[in-house]
């Protein structure tokens, strides 16, 4: 994804215009949730033509990318349905809407995983598909093995500063085969140093491989969701994409594919996906996905140049005399704009704004309004609300923000204090899983309809202390007699097990006390003793607990100058008592 040069901008101006036109046409039919997100947080929005600064290190350090655009669609124009992505058997299957089976599965699995681990991100799999299309042509048309690993490596250009970023080797050539400079690797084009931080195991084989589409898709999803982004918010969506490549053209291209895939896709066999044309002109390419376009060592099966073309098609740094062409471009003829072969500009989208669903006027609680959990556990139920309009009908695609208020260490899944969720077709939005912290007490979860006038809804939540584990029996682990000389210590450690109804019980509090007798259990001030944390003699210990196996090994027991039989009493929470005899003999006189 290289810096854009003046020559490329002049040559690609029409391409960018087509992308903008495609976006305008497609936005007219966006889903309510996505469209509504443009209305909120406008102070965070970037205006047209501005590229927000990325908050993260770009994934691939400025590697090349494919600029092919999806076929234009004009959904509100009569008779234009032939331009829409079709489904198998409909007689209207668009090749560009086909995504190879393993690649499509990887995107959807990544979406499902992020929905579980970071639901407030609202990652759509179509965004991964759009980036995968631009980055590698869907892993070279799905040219992958059964486990999702690419048949041959997909490598970006050498990042040696010659037209691209200068990134010296960070992986010893382990991923990119280059021990001098780095190269972007795999279907989602991670540079090795970025993969070291963001790599994930998406197919459960125990490996994190940037050449595996499952691993790469999950890693890309986590990268896009970083820094608490909510991808249903346009500003966050733009920032996430620009984190891949800080380029307005790149942003427009990915967004155009994103909208195209949201209109509909279908699965095609691995290895049969449509490949980009490889000349960067925006033309729609086709191919078998065999990787025969250009060298295997170059990204997407191409070398960044069109076959038979000179260096004018390569990404290079701008020259001082290169100037950006600011003239108004004319959309190209053919599949991507205008009537085929005529050069006629693409008709503008309809001027009549599309109808939008009525706004949210009320949030209502669904299920329990009072929630509770034991410290350190999950709440059994998550806050849930329903958004309805003035007529009482459910509102789909509305954004609902959940916030944790009050003095608490409870958090939503992902350890966040707030998350924005989208309502489903039934108008309901469920908060992410709520995790109780260690701090007990009450707090509030507030649900608010984003940018709507509906009154917020509040849930009362309480974190209760863990019940203290109890034992109904204590028993020694062995039956050895415990004997020591006066003025010395017991050589054998004393270990016991606490059980409840015959089962070993962990974390049971146990008190150890030296007593005078079983009938008169007063504290004994003579005989065996322990040392406290300051090294002082004590004959009672209270900060004892059984381990995960229900066992407890007492600290070393020392003796004073008194000989005799002494009694140690162990008392467990729950009432279990165990008395243990300790025998102290007179110290032997030193030999003369």
Coordinates of N, CA, C and O in Angstrom, one line a residue, residues 2-5 7-12 15 64-67 157 163-164 249 277-283 302-317:
X2 N 1.2 1.7 -1.2 CA 2.3 2.7 -1.3 C 1.7 4.1 -1.2 O 0.5 4.3 -1.4
X3 N 2.6 5.1 -0.9 CA 2.1 6.5 -1.0 C 1.7 6.7 -2.4 O 2.3 6.2 -3.4
X4 N 0.7 7.5 -2.6 CA 0.1 7.8 -3.9 C 0.9 8.9 -4.6 O 1.1 9.9 -4.0
X5 N 1.3 8.7 -5.8 CA 2.1 9.6 -6.5 C 1.2 10.5 -7.4 O 0.0 10.2 -7.7
X7 N 1.4 11.0 -10.7 CA 1.1 10.3 -11.9 C -0.1 9.4 -11.6 O -1.0 9.3 -12.4
X8 N 0.0 8.6 -10.5 CA -1.0 7.7 -10.2 C -2.3 8.4 -9.9 O -3.4 7.9 -10.3
X9 N -2.2 9.5 -9.2 CA -3.5 10.3 -9.0 C -4.1 10.7 -10.2 O -5.3 10.7 -10.4
X10 N -3.3 11.2 -11.2 CA -3.9 11.7 -12.4 C -4.5 10.5 -13.2 O -5.6 10.5 -13.7
X11 N -3.8 9.4 -13.2 CA -4.3 8.2 -13.9 C -5.5 7.6 -13.2 O -6.4 7.1 -13.9
X12 N -5.5 7.6 -11.9 CA -6.5 7.0 -11.1 C -7.6 7.9 -10.7 O -8.5 7.6 -9.9
X15 N -10.9 6.5 -11.5 CA -11.2 5.4 -10.6 C -11.8 5.9 -9.3 O -12.7 5.4 -8.8
X64 N 1.7 -2.3 -1.7 CA 0.8 -2.1 -2.8 C -0.5 -2.7 -2.6 O -0.7 -3.6 -1.7
X65 N -1.6 -2.3 -3.3 CA -2.9 -2.9 -3.1 C -3.7 -2.8 -4.4 O -3.3 -2.1 -5.3
X66 N -4.7 -3.6 -4.5 CA -5.5 -3.7 -5.7 C -6.6 -2.6 -5.6 O -7.2 -2.4 -4.6
X67 N -6.8 -1.8 -6.7 CA -7.7 -0.8 -6.8 C -9.0 -1.1 -7.6 O -9.7 -0.2 -8.0
X157 N 5.5 -6.1 -1.8 CA 6.9 -5.6 -2.2 C 7.8 -5.5 -1.1 O 7.5 -5.4 0.1
X163 N 10.1 3.5 -3.0 CA 8.7 3.6 -3.4 C 7.8 3.1 -2.3 O 6.6 3.3 -2.4
X164 N 8.3 2.5 -1.3 CA 7.5 2.1 -0.2 C 8.2 2.5 1.2 O 9.2 3.0 1.2
X249 N -7.8 7.3 -1.1 CA -8.2 6.4 -2.1 C -8.4 5.0 -1.6 O -9.4 4.3 -2.0
X277 N -7.6 -7.3 -11.9 CA -6.9 -7.2 -13.2 C -5.4 -7.0 -13.0 O -4.7 -7.3 -13.9
X278 N -5.0 -6.4 -11.9 CA -3.5 -6.3 -11.7 C -2.9 -5.1 -12.2 O -1.7 -4.8 -12.1
X279 N -3.7 -4.2 -13.0 CA -3.1 -3.0 -13.5 C -3.4 -1.7 -12.8 O -3.0 -0.7 -13.2
X280 N -4.2 -1.9 -11.7 CA -4.5 -0.7 -10.9 C -5.4 0.3 -11.5 O -5.5 1.4 -11.0
X281 N -6.0 0.0 -12.6 CA -6.8 0.9 -13.3 C -8.3 0.9 -12.9 O -9.1 1.7 -13.3
X282 N -8.6 -0.1 -12.1 CA -10.0 -0.2 -11.7 C -10.9 -1.1 -12.5 O -12.0 -1.2 -12.3
X283 N -10.3 -1.7 -13.5 CA -11.0 -2.7 -14.3 C -11.3 -3.9 -13.6 O -10.6 -4.3 -12.7
X302 N 0.3 -10.8 -8.5 CA 0.9 -9.9 -9.5 C 2.0 -9.2 -8.9 O 2.3 -9.2 -7.8
X303 N 2.7 -8.4 -9.8 CA 3.9 -7.7 -9.3 C 3.7 -6.2 -9.2 O 4.6 -5.4 -9.1
X304 N 2.4 -5.8 -9.2 CA 2.1 -4.4 -9.1 C 2.1 -3.7 -10.4 O 1.9 -2.5 -10.5
X305 N 2.4 -4.4 -11.5 CA 2.4 -3.8 -12.8 C 1.5 -4.6 -13.7 O 1.4 -5.8 -13.6
X306 N 0.9 -4.0 -14.7 CA 0.1 -4.7 -15.6 C 1.0 -5.4 -16.6 O 2.1 -5.0 -16.9
X307 N 0.6 -6.7 -17.0 CA 1.4 -7.4 -18.0 C 1.7 -6.6 -19.2 O 0.8 -6.0 -19.8
X308 N 3.0 -6.6 -19.5 CA 3.4 -5.9 -20.8 C 3.5 -4.4 -20.6 O 3.9 -3.7 -21.6
X309 N 3.3 -3.9 -19.4 CA 3.4 -2.4 -19.2 C 4.7 -2.1 -18.6 O 5.4 -2.9 -18.0
X310 N 5.1 -0.8 -18.8 CA 6.3 -0.4 -18.2 C 6.2 0.1 -16.8 O 5.2 -0.2 -16.1
X311 N 7.2 0.8 -16.2 CA 7.2 1.2 -14.8 C 6.1 2.2 -14.5 O 5.9 2.5 -13.3
X312 N 5.4 2.7 -15.5 CA 4.4 3.8 -15.1 C 3.3 3.2 -14.3 O 2.6 4.0 -13.6
X313 N 3.1 1.9 -14.3 CA 2.1 1.3 -13.5 C 2.5 0.9 -12.1 O 1.8 0.4 -11.3
X314 N 3.8 1.0 -11.8 CA 4.3 0.6 -10.5 C 4.1 1.8 -9.5 O 4.0 2.9 -9.8
X315 N 4.1 1.4 -8.2 CA 4.0 2.4 -7.1 C 5.4 2.9 -6.9 O 6.3 2.2 -6.6
X316 N 5.5 4.2 -7.0 CA 6.8 4.9 -6.8 C 6.6 6.1 -5.9 O 5.5 6.7 -5.9
X317 N 7.7 6.6 -5.3 CA 7.5 7.9 -4.6 C 7.4 9.0 -5.5 O 7.8 9.0 -6.6

